Structures are given as structure tokens and as C-alpha cells.
Amino acid sequence: MRRARLPPALLLALALVCLSQSAAGAGVFELQILEFSNYRLQLASGACCAGGRRPPPGAAAAACSQPCRTRFALCLKEYQSAAAPGACSFGRAASPVLGTDSFTLAEPLYTLSLPFSFRWTRSFTLILQAYDDYNYTDPEETGLIEEAWWSGIVEPGAEWHALRHAGAAAALAYRVRVTCQPNYYNTTCTTFCRPRDDKFGHYTCSAQGDKHCLPGWQGDNCEKPVCKEGCHPTHGRCDRPGDCDCRPGWRGELCSQCQPYPGCKHGYCNGSSWDCTCDTNWGGILCDQDLNYCGTHEPCQHGGTCENTAPDQYLCSCAEGFSGVDCERVDNPCAPQPCAHGACALATSPRGFTCACDAGWTGALCDQDVDDCASAPCHNGATCRDLVDAFSCDCAPGWTGPACFDDVDECAVRPEGGPEGAAGPCVNAAACNNTAGGYSCACLAGWTGRDCELNVDDCIGQCLNGATCIDLVDDFHCACAAGYVGRTCERDVDDCASRPCRNGGECVDLLDAYRCICPVGFSGTDCEDDRDHCADAPCSNGAPCYTAQSDYFCHCTPGWTGKNCTQRAPAARPAYPTRVEDCTEGGCGAGGSCVEAPGVAPRCVCRAGWTGVRCETEINECATNPCRNNGTCVDGPADFVCVCPEGWRGKTCSVRSDYERCVDRPCANGGTCVRDAGGWRCACAAGWTGAACDAAAH
């Protein structure tokens, strides 16, 4: 039995369906046109754009005259080693008209986008077609200008990949890239990761689509909180990061301490919850029975001996002279030894006894120390300390003796660790002078302090310009910062003094440095580099190279542009009409007409007000400043108009207006100039007459 074979297109469609089901992805393929060149204004079939007639064989490159209106169509399909007909399995896109026959696009560029919702295969084939947007009536003419195709691998990313195509009819440059849709990652746009911070997860997404837990969360979906550090893994738990909530039977900051049984009075738990292990001398289920009542309460008074007889029970054996359950009754008043520092004797007093105090003590019970310092026996600021039947004096510095009467001669005492023959506390001193209760030192130059032990700081306010001052004995030294010299670092070093700049460079002194201003053709720190930047012949297409400062300049020949003269310049129209068509197709502009004579090349005859080879320049009649007397010139078609100031008129403001004579103040002796229909007249002041008020009235 023969099996039916499916068409290739159907097989491809089924394969894509299976692929999208196995690993769904999401992204977009993008293409942008950069440059397009079709200087011949022709289609791929050889016909002219915009329905123009096909140029005859051997015609010049500029035989077509109507501009193209170029649009593009994109077809994306599976990888093919050579472009073959078939369906655009990955999609198709089209652009509007982006330019004419030749153009370069600038930002923002038009993007042909093809979104996809399947696993990106990385390898593909694209077919890019350029069409003339014109309603062709010939069914066999599609308006195709050029077709470019490319097969290769492009991985998703923000970077563009530039491609070029040079065809028989036209050349174009374009760029492509593949980007994953938001939340899709990796080289096939199949890893899905959407950041979230809710009950289902707490994470962000890395550049590769991996989940990165927010601080305080863990787990596959970052849904488990991280408890407080040290929280017991079994006895503690948390619902929020950083918490440590104890389970029943456990307590403490980290839930590591067991909790005794409820009601356990004098007991504890030992490693397990709800336990009640009794403390020493306690018993019972709740550890509430005292097994050592004598030790816990010490109920026997006055030296009685206590004996535990049963839980919470005891028996007191009283000392001689005492009785009662707790030996609380005193049968002999002297038995408790009430006299603290003396002998007790029975007496008929209310207490039943009297005390004979030892020396230095007083009071009914001989418990008060006699204050031997009350008479202020210590002198010269000493501190008196009361003793039992005595006192002692803590002398202030500089005094000695039992009552601190004697002055200490500090200058006669050899300092500890001092050299043989040294005396007194003074160091770096010329002499030591003893005083009452003290001493004074006569310091040598450069030293200060009570014992002349401190070196005088000679650095204060000495060193300048950031220098470091080193203090010496009665002197100082300045360690100057780079670029400065002198005892106090007050002078700036002239770094240009050695003339470091070569080859005529100009030296500029800086702080501990210099800078060389190099002449043209030299560079480097000291203008030592005289490398010829034109030595590598960077200029192309016959352009001469000129050395500039640390650079070069290419003077491009006609038809080329760019830094290295590697880019073609747009073709320009001939400066002069060479054919009748150059005139009839608007070659003489709006200001002239084309005139042809036998045996003479066509030329442009300009209308009044226009000039130029093609009558392209309008003549500015105001260029010669025709208006006089500060008149304002207004240019017009083949003419001009002068706006005259007050008192002037005429084509060029050169005629004086009698009506405006008042601006010249013609009336003398305080007369007033008055305008009227006839021109002007003077209204004279009292005592004057005449046309200009210049005659005295009689």
C-alpha cells in the first residue's frame, strides 16, 4: 500500500505548529533601511520608473528622467542556502514610500517589524524587495527595482547587524536585529520570567531570564521567607522575612528555649517542652513543695538550729537564753549580745542590760564610732581619715609628715630612672626652684610645660602652599609640595625653565607640570612626534592628503565625499544646459525661458529681475542702496520702492517736501511754524514780523 506524500508547504506548517507547542516563545524581527542607490532611475526589467519608456540600447546612464517612489517588502522564511520560491513561513511586512531613486535615511528610521510567537530558530533567510510605487498598466510589470536576500544566524539582542547588497539595478544598505518580547529571554526567546512581588513569588529577572529572589526570600519561586538568622529550624517559623515565631512549647528570641509545664512553680525544662524538672530542695509534680524549709526561709532566730522534718515543715533548737517555735523569745537580755563593741551586764533599766563600750566607740549599744577627725588635725589641704580611736592624714602633693606640716623639696628628689646626679622633676630646664607645696622649672629655649617636657611647636603658620612642617627644637623644616621651593615653600618652580618643548612648541608653566602647544604637524608631550599622518595614504579615489595637527585632511575629488573620500556624492545637474530637454524640463527655473538657435547650444534668457546661467537667482534691486536721505528700500519683482522719512518724497526720497518744511524750524525769534493747505507759515511772537519772524515790529 503506497503512502500519500504531503506537500512541502503543509509539512513546514505542521513542523512549525509542533515547534511552537513544544517551546513557545515571543519576539520580533526588525529591519531598517539605511541607504538606497538607483541613479539610473530604472526597474529590474530595464524600464524607467513611473511608467517611463524603456531607454534604447546603449543610451546614457541618465536616460530615464522620472524619479522613482521607492517602497520595500520583506519576506522571512526558514534557512535556505540559496533563495528559493515558497511561502514566507516566518511572516512578511511592507513599508510605505521611503524615498525617491537614491536616498540616505536618518533617525528615526522606519522599521519593518515581524513579531513571532514561536521558538526563535536563530538561522533564517530574508528576502528584501524594493518596488516603484506606481500603478503600472502592463500586467507583466510589477515595478520591482531590486531584490536582495541573505541567509545566516542572528541571535536575540539589542545590537543591530548591518548588511549590504549591490545588485544589477540598485544597491542598498540595511540593518537587522531580533529582540525578545518583554519577559522572554535566552537565544530562542523561550525562557519566560516576569518580575513579581506578591503571594505567589518575590523575585526579579536577570539578563538571561533567571529568577533572582528579592532580599529575604528563597525557594524555587522565591515564595519562602528567610527567617531571622539563628531562628531554630524546627521550633521556629516565619511568615515574613526576618521574623522568628515560636511554636507551642518554645520561647526565646530564636525559639531555642523550651517552655516549662504550665503551673510549674520552682522548676524548669531541660531540652524538651512542657517539662517540669524541680530546682534543688523542691519537689512535687509542679515543684511547689519545699524540701529544705530551713535553708529557704531560715525561720530560727537568735542563733537557733533548724532541722527539716518533712516537706514544708521544720524544728528549731534554741540557744541558751532563748525559747519559742522560732526561738523568738529572749529569756536573757544579754544572750543576743546587744553591745556591738563592749561588754553587756544585766541591769534594772528598761532594756534589762547596760553596755560598757570599748575605746573609740560610744552609744547605748556601743555601735557608734568616735569621730577622731572632728578636731581637724590635718593641715595644708590634707584629707583626714577616721580610724578606731585614731586618725590618718592623706597629704596634698608637696607636703608630708603625720599632720602634713612639712614641705617636700621636689628639686632634691632624683627622678625615677634619671641619670646619676640628676635632681628634681624638671627636664630640658636650666634650673629647678622649690616653692611651698610645689616647684617651678626654668625651661631651656624651645621647651615648655610644667616640667619642660613639651617641645614648643615652631611650625604654626610657617610652611606655605600645602607643605608639610617638621618641628625641630627651637626650629622647623618645611617639606615642600611638588612644584614649590624655599625655606617656607613660597616660590613656584618654573617647569618651563629647561625649555622642554621641541620643534618650536610653546611651553605653558603649570603647577609641578607644563604643557606644550605644538605647531601644525607635531604632537606628543614635548612636541617630539613629527609623524606624517599622510604616510599611510588614507585618502582614496585620487584625493590629495594634507597633514593637520595630530590628524590629516582629505580634499575629495568631484563625485566623492567622507573623511577618506570613500563615499559617492550625489550626482549634480550640469552647470549649463546642454540639451533642449534641459530647458523644457525646467532647466531655466521660474525666471527664464530656453532659447535654441541653429548651430548654437541652448541657453536661458532671463526675465527682468532674474539672473544666473539658469535664471535661478532673483536680482536684489536694493543691493545698491538707491534710497537717499535715510529712506528704507523694499525689494520687489524687477523693481524697488523707497519708504521716505518725514520731509522727503520721490522715487529715491531725493525731493524736499515744502509741506514738511516745519521740520527744519524755519521760524526765528520764538515764532511757531504752522502747516496749512498751502504748505506752511510762521506765527510770530509779539514784537516780531516777517515771513520768517526775523524783522522787528514798529
PDB file of C-alpha atoms in Angstrom, residues 356-548:
ATOM      1  CA  ALA A 356      30.448  49.162 128.734  1.00  0.00           C
ATOM      2  CA  CYS A 357      31.976  50.469 125.392  1.00  0.00           C
ATOM      3  CA  ASP A 358      35.468  49.723 124.106  1.00  0.00           C
ATOM      4  CA  ALA A 359      37.875  52.637 123.431  1.00  0.00           C
ATOM      5  CA  GLY A 360      36.847  54.661 120.305  1.00  0.00           C
ATOM      6  CA  TRP A 361      33.141  53.662 120.460  1.00  0.00           C
ATOM      7  CA  THR A 362      30.077  55.275 122.034  1.00  0.00           C
ATOM      8  CA  GLY A 363      26.313  54.969 122.116  1.00  0.00           C
ATOM      9  CA  ALA A 364      23.854  52.877 124.202  1.00  0.00           C
ATOM     10  CA  LEU A 365      24.811  49.765 122.213  1.00  0.00           C
ATOM     11  CA  CYS A 366      28.486  50.821 121.611  1.00  0.00           C
ATOM     12  CA  ASP A 367      27.735  50.893 117.852  1.00  0.00           C
ATOM     13  CA  GLN A 368      28.832  54.498 117.080  1.00  0.00           C
ATOM     14  CA  ASP A 369      32.462  55.225 116.110  1.00  0.00           C
ATOM     15  CA  VAL A 370      34.017  58.256 117.852  1.00  0.00           C
ATOM     16  CA  ASP A 371      34.988  60.856 115.099  1.00  0.00           C
ATOM     17  CA  ASP A 372      38.720  61.459 115.685  1.00  0.00           C
ATOM     18  CA  CYS A 373      38.785  63.925 112.695  1.00  0.00           C
ATOM     19  CA  ALA A 374      36.318  66.330 114.307  1.00  0.00           C
ATOM     20  CA  SER A 375      39.187  68.489 115.623  1.00  0.00           C
ATOM     21  CA  ALA A 376      40.662  68.917 112.059  1.00  0.00           C
ATOM     22  CA  PRO A 377      44.123  67.600 112.945  1.00  0.00           C
ATOM     23  CA  CYS A 378      45.385  67.507 109.274  1.00  0.00           C
ATOM     24  CA  HIS A 379      46.843  70.680 107.631  1.00  0.00           C
ATOM     25  CA  ASN A 380      47.686  72.172 104.174  1.00  0.00           C
ATOM     26  CA  GLY A 381      44.658  70.743 102.395  1.00  0.00           C
ATOM     27  CA  ALA A 382      45.193  67.160 103.562  1.00  0.00           C
ATOM     28  CA  THR A 383      42.279  64.693 103.843  1.00  0.00           C
ATOM     29  CA  CYS A 384      41.591  63.209 107.314  1.00  0.00           C
ATOM     30  CA  ARG A 385      40.526  59.541 107.567  1.00  0.00           C
ATOM     31  CA  ASP A 386      38.856  58.479 110.823  1.00  0.00           C
ATOM     32  CA  LEU A 387      40.162  55.213 112.383  1.00  0.00           C
ATOM     33  CA  VAL A 388      39.123  53.342 115.524  1.00  0.00           C
ATOM     34  CA  ASP A 389      40.420  55.524 118.365  1.00  0.00           C
ATOM     35  CA  ALA A 390      42.852  57.187 115.874  1.00  0.00           C
ATOM     36  CA  PHE A 391      43.127  59.095 112.546  1.00  0.00           C
ATOM     37  CA  SER A 392      45.426  59.343 109.495  1.00  0.00           C
ATOM     38  CA  CYS A 393      46.173  62.228 107.095  1.00  0.00           C
ATOM     39  CA  ASP A 394      46.351  61.898 103.264  1.00  0.00           C
ATOM     40  CA  CYS A 395      48.669  64.808 102.400  1.00  0.00           C
ATOM     41  CA  ALA A 396      48.238  67.004  99.317  1.00  0.00           C
ATOM     42  CA  PRO A 397      51.113  66.956  96.749  1.00  0.00           C
ATOM     43  CA  GLY A 398      54.154  68.847  98.092  1.00  0.00           C
ATOM     44  CA  TRP A 399      53.512  68.155 101.816  1.00  0.00           C
ATOM     45  CA  THR A 400      54.462  65.345 104.193  1.00  0.00           C
ATOM     46  CA  GLY A 401      54.535  64.413 107.932  1.00  0.00           C
ATOM     47  CA  PRO A 402      51.882  62.873 110.290  1.00  0.00           C
ATOM     48  CA  ALA A 403      49.778  66.062 110.148  1.00  0.00           C
ATOM     49  CA  CYS A 404      51.122  67.268 106.723  1.00  0.00           C
ATOM     50  CA  PHE A 405      53.118  70.149 108.250  1.00  0.00           C
ATOM     51  CA  ASP A 406      56.390  69.500 106.366  1.00  0.00           C
ATOM     52  CA  ASP A 407      57.119  70.890 102.844  1.00  0.00           C
ATOM     53  CA  VAL A 408      58.574  68.383 100.333  1.00  0.00           C
ATOM     54  CA  ASP A 409      61.665  69.630  98.436  1.00  0.00           C
ATOM     55  CA  GLU A 410      60.800  68.319  94.943  1.00  0.00           C
ATOM     56  CA  CYS A 411      64.012  69.718  93.474  1.00  0.00           C
ATOM     57  CA  ALA A 412      66.119  67.498  95.763  1.00  0.00           C
ATOM     58  CA  VAL A 413      64.433  64.265  94.694  1.00  0.00           C
ATOM     59  CA  ARG A 414      66.202  62.243  91.969  1.00  0.00           C
ATOM     60  CA  PRO A 415      63.677  61.443  89.242  1.00  0.00           C
ATOM     61  CA  GLU A 416      62.920  57.782  88.758  1.00  0.00           C
ATOM     62  CA  GLY A 417      65.139  56.357  86.006  1.00  0.00           C
ATOM     63  CA  GLY A 418      67.050  59.626  85.753  1.00  0.00           C
ATOM     64  CA  PRO A 419      70.849  59.809  85.298  1.00  0.00           C
ATOM     65  CA  GLU A 420      73.241  59.838  88.211  1.00  0.00           C
ATOM     66  CA  GLY A 421      73.350  63.275  89.799  1.00  0.00           C
ATOM     67  CA  ALA A 422      70.019  64.391  88.299  1.00  0.00           C
ATOM     68  CA  ALA A 423      67.655  66.065  90.747  1.00  0.00           C
ATOM     69  CA  GLY A 424      64.113  67.304  90.631  1.00  0.00           C
ATOM     70  CA  PRO A 425      61.310  66.702  88.114  1.00  0.00           C
ATOM     71  CA  CYS A 426      62.468  69.304  85.581  1.00  0.00           C
ATOM     72  CA  VAL A 427      63.777  68.101  82.202  1.00  0.00           C
ATOM     73  CA  ASN A 428      65.185  70.318  79.449  1.00  0.00           C
ATOM     74  CA  ALA A 429      65.481  73.053  82.089  1.00  0.00           C
ATOM     75  CA  ALA A 430      68.200  75.409  83.257  1.00  0.00           C
ATOM     76  CA  ALA A 431      67.137  75.251  86.944  1.00  0.00           C
ATOM     77  CA  CYS A 432      64.565  73.828  89.402  1.00  0.00           C
ATOM     78  CA  ASN A 433      63.132  76.165  92.082  1.00  0.00           C
ATOM     79  CA  ASN A 434      61.424  74.720  95.186  1.00  0.00           C
ATOM     80  CA  THR A 435      58.281  76.526  96.432  1.00  0.00           C
ATOM     81  CA  ALA A 436      55.903  75.992  99.328  1.00  0.00           C
ATOM     82  CA  GLY A 437      53.981  72.886  98.429  1.00  0.00           C
ATOM     83  CA  GLY A 438      55.399  72.744  94.912  1.00  0.00           C
ATOM     84  CA  TYR A 439      58.190  73.741  92.498  1.00  0.00           C
ATOM     85  CA  SER A 440      58.846  75.659  89.251  1.00  0.00           C
ATOM     86  CA  CYS A 441      61.115  74.910  86.245  1.00  0.00           C
ATOM     87  CA  ALA A 442      63.176  77.447  84.202  1.00  0.00           C
ATOM     88  CA  CYS A 443      62.849  75.881  80.696  1.00  0.00           C
ATOM     89  CA  LEU A 444      65.552  75.964  78.044  1.00  0.00           C
ATOM     90  CA  ALA A 445      64.786  77.605  74.655  1.00  0.00           C
ATOM     91  CA  GLY A 446      62.370  75.534  72.582  1.00  0.00           C
ATOM     92  CA  TRP A 447      60.747  73.742  75.573  1.00  0.00           C
ATOM     93  CA  THR A 448      57.595  74.375  77.597  1.00  0.00           C
ATOM     94  CA  GLY A 449      55.274  72.619  80.073  1.00  0.00           C
ATOM     95  CA  ARG A 450      55.278  72.247  83.863  1.00  0.00           C
ATOM     96  CA  ASP A 451      58.380  70.003  83.731  1.00  0.00           C
ATOM     97  CA  CYS A 452      59.728  71.482  80.427  1.00  0.00           C
ATOM     98  CA  GLU A 453      58.835  68.150  78.832  1.00  0.00           C
ATOM     99  CA  LEU A 454      56.965  69.632  75.815  1.00  0.00           C
ATOM    100  CA  ASN A 455      58.703  70.797  72.667  1.00  0.00           C
ATOM    101  CA  VAL A 456      57.467  74.231  71.517  1.00  0.00           C
ATOM    102  CA  ASP A 457      55.554  73.858  68.198  1.00  0.00           C
ATOM    103  CA  ASP A 458      57.614  76.097  65.883  1.00  0.00           C
ATOM    104  CA  CYS A 459      55.516  75.036  62.835  1.00  0.00           C
ATOM    105  CA  ILE A 460      52.482  77.206  63.486  1.00  0.00           C
ATOM    106  CA  GLY A 461      51.870  79.450  60.434  1.00  0.00           C
ATOM    107  CA  GLN A 462      55.271  78.790  58.830  1.00  0.00           C
ATOM    108  CA  CYS A 463      55.031  76.496  55.738  1.00  0.00           C
ATOM    109  CA  LEU A 464      53.029  77.627  52.672  1.00  0.00           C
ATOM    110  CA  ASN A 465      51.370  76.064  49.595  1.00  0.00           C
ATOM    111  CA  GLY A 466      50.444  72.734  51.189  1.00  0.00           C
ATOM    112  CA  ALA A 467      53.927  71.945  52.534  1.00  0.00           C
ATOM    113  CA  THR A 468      54.461  69.563  55.488  1.00  0.00           C
ATOM    114  CA  CYS A 469      56.146  71.180  58.502  1.00  0.00           C
ATOM    115  CA  ILE A 470      58.615  69.160  60.627  1.00  0.00           C
ATOM    116  CA  ASP A 471      59.000  70.595  64.146  1.00  0.00           C
ATOM    117  CA  LEU A 472      62.598  70.781  65.470  1.00  0.00           C
ATOM    118  CA  VAL A 473      63.979  72.002  68.787  1.00  0.00           C
ATOM    119  CA  ASP A 474      63.575  75.784  68.624  1.00  0.00           C
ATOM    120  CA  ASP A 475      63.409  75.491  64.790  1.00  0.00           C
ATOM    121  CA  PHE A 476      61.328  73.998  61.933  1.00  0.00           C
ATOM    122  CA  HIS A 477      61.796  72.460  58.464  1.00  0.00           C
ATOM    123  CA  CYS A 478      59.312  72.635  55.522  1.00  0.00           C
ATOM    124  CA  ALA A 479      58.943  69.577  53.242  1.00  0.00           C
ATOM    125  CA  CYS A 480      57.635  71.363  50.136  1.00  0.00           C
ATOM    126  CA  ALA A 481      54.883  70.003  47.908  1.00  0.00           C
ATOM    127  CA  ALA A 482      55.819  69.210  44.325  1.00  0.00           C
ATOM    128  CA  GLY A 483      56.397  72.407  42.337  1.00  0.00           C
ATOM    129  CA  TYR A 484      57.453  74.689  45.248  1.00  0.00           C
ATOM    130  CA  VAL A 485      60.842  75.625  46.852  1.00  0.00           C
ATOM    131  CA  GLY A 486      62.192  77.991  49.531  1.00  0.00           C
ATOM    132  CA  ARG A 487      62.516  77.871  53.353  1.00  0.00           C
ATOM    133  CA  THR A 488      58.735  78.260  53.683  1.00  0.00           C
ATOM    134  CA  CYS A 489      57.937  76.819  50.184  1.00  0.00           C
ATOM    135  CA  GLU A 490      56.876  80.247  48.996  1.00  0.00           C
ATOM    136  CA  ARG A 491      58.288  80.069  45.411  1.00  0.00           C
ATOM    137  CA  ASP A 492      56.642  78.250  42.476  1.00  0.00           C
ATOM    138  CA  VAL A 493      59.126  76.216  40.372  1.00  0.00           C
ATOM    139  CA  ASP A 494      59.271  77.335  36.726  1.00  0.00           C
ATOM    140  CA  ASP A 495      58.820  73.988  34.932  1.00  0.00           C
ATOM    141  CA  CYS A 496      59.431  75.697  31.576  1.00  0.00           C
ATOM    142  CA  ALA A 497      62.919  76.858  32.552  1.00  0.00           C
ATOM    143  CA  SER A 498      64.572  73.823  30.933  1.00  0.00           C
ATOM    144  CA  ARG A 499      62.705  74.521  27.646  1.00  0.00           C
ATOM    145  CA  PRO A 500      61.239  71.032  27.332  1.00  0.00           C
ATOM    146  CA  CYS A 501      59.076  71.763  24.250  1.00  0.00           C
ATOM    147  CA  ARG A 502      60.759  70.731  20.990  1.00  0.00           C
ATOM    148  CA  ASN A 503      60.253  71.671  17.346  1.00  0.00           C
ATOM    149  CA  GLY A 504      59.125  75.224  18.118  1.00  0.00           C
ATOM    150  CA  GLY A 505      56.451  74.254  20.677  1.00  0.00           C
ATOM    151  CA  GLU A 506      55.260  76.929  23.128  1.00  0.00           C
ATOM    152  CA  CYS A 507      55.652  75.970  26.827  1.00  0.00           C
ATOM    153  CA  VAL A 508      52.928  76.847  29.375  1.00  0.00           C
ATOM    154  CA  ASP A 509      54.010  76.561  33.043  1.00  0.00           C
ATOM    155  CA  LEU A 510      51.595  74.629  35.305  1.00  0.00           C
ATOM    156  CA  LEU A 511      51.766  73.534  38.948  1.00  0.00           C
ATOM    157  CA  ASP A 512      54.583  70.937  39.068  1.00  0.00           C
ATOM    158  CA  ALA A 513      53.964  70.341  35.365  1.00  0.00           C
ATOM    159  CA  TYR A 514      53.958  72.035  31.974  1.00  0.00           C
ATOM    160  CA  ARG A 515      52.052  71.819  28.697  1.00  0.00           C
ATOM    161  CA  CYS A 516      53.438  72.195  25.172  1.00  0.00           C
ATOM    162  CA  ILE A 517      51.381  73.902  22.458  1.00  0.00           C
ATOM    163  CA  CYS A 518      52.676  72.179  19.328  1.00  0.00           C
ATOM    164  CA  PRO A 519      52.875  73.680  15.804  1.00  0.00           C
ATOM    165  CA  VAL A 520      50.989  72.030  12.958  1.00  0.00           C
ATOM    166  CA  GLY A 521      52.428  68.614  12.093  1.00  0.00           C
ATOM    167  CA  PHE A 522      53.857  67.845  15.554  1.00  0.00           C
ATOM    168  CA  SER A 523      52.305  66.150  18.598  1.00  0.00           C
ATOM    169  CA  GLY A 524      53.299  64.427  21.842  1.00  0.00           C
ATOM    170  CA  THR A 525      54.038  65.670  25.346  1.00  0.00           C
ATOM    171  CA  ASP A 526      57.127  67.625  24.180  1.00  0.00           C
ATOM    172  CA  CYS A 527      56.049  68.047  20.516  1.00  0.00           C
ATOM    173  CA  GLU A 528      58.568  65.310  19.720  1.00  0.00           C
ATOM    174  CA  ASP A 529      56.256  63.325  17.402  1.00  0.00           C
ATOM    175  CA  ASP A 530      56.589  64.604  13.825  1.00  0.00           C
ATOM    176  CA  ARG A 531      54.892  61.594  12.282  1.00  0.00           C
ATOM    177  CA  ASP A 532      53.478  62.178   8.840  1.00  0.00           C
ATOM    178  CA  HIS A 533      49.781  61.328   9.215  1.00  0.00           C
ATOM    179  CA  CYS A 534      49.515  61.067   5.425  1.00  0.00           C
ATOM    180  CA  ALA A 535      52.253  58.406   5.219  1.00  0.00           C
ATOM    181  CA  ASP A 536      49.687  55.558   5.187  1.00  0.00           C
ATOM    182  CA  ALA A 537      47.827  57.160   2.224  1.00  0.00           C
ATOM    183  CA  PRO A 538      44.423  57.230   3.953  1.00  0.00           C
ATOM    184  CA  CYS A 539      42.716  59.249   1.170  1.00  0.00           C
ATOM    185  CA  SER A 540      41.006  57.275  -1.593  1.00  0.00           C
ATOM    186  CA  ASN A 541      39.842  57.959  -5.155  1.00  0.00           C
ATOM    187  CA  GLY A 542      42.679  60.320  -6.052  1.00  0.00           C
ATOM    188  CA  ALA A 543      42.151  62.774  -3.193  1.00  0.00           C
ATOM    189  CA  PRO A 544      45.316  64.619  -2.009  1.00  0.00           C
ATOM    190  CA  CYS A 545      46.197  64.307   1.717  1.00  0.00           C
ATOM    191  CA  TYR A 546      47.147  67.288   3.917  1.00  0.00           C
ATOM    192  CA  THR A 547      48.742  66.937   7.380  1.00  0.00           C
ATOM    193  CA  ALA A 548      46.858  68.701  10.194  1.00  0.00           C
TER     194      ALA A 548
END
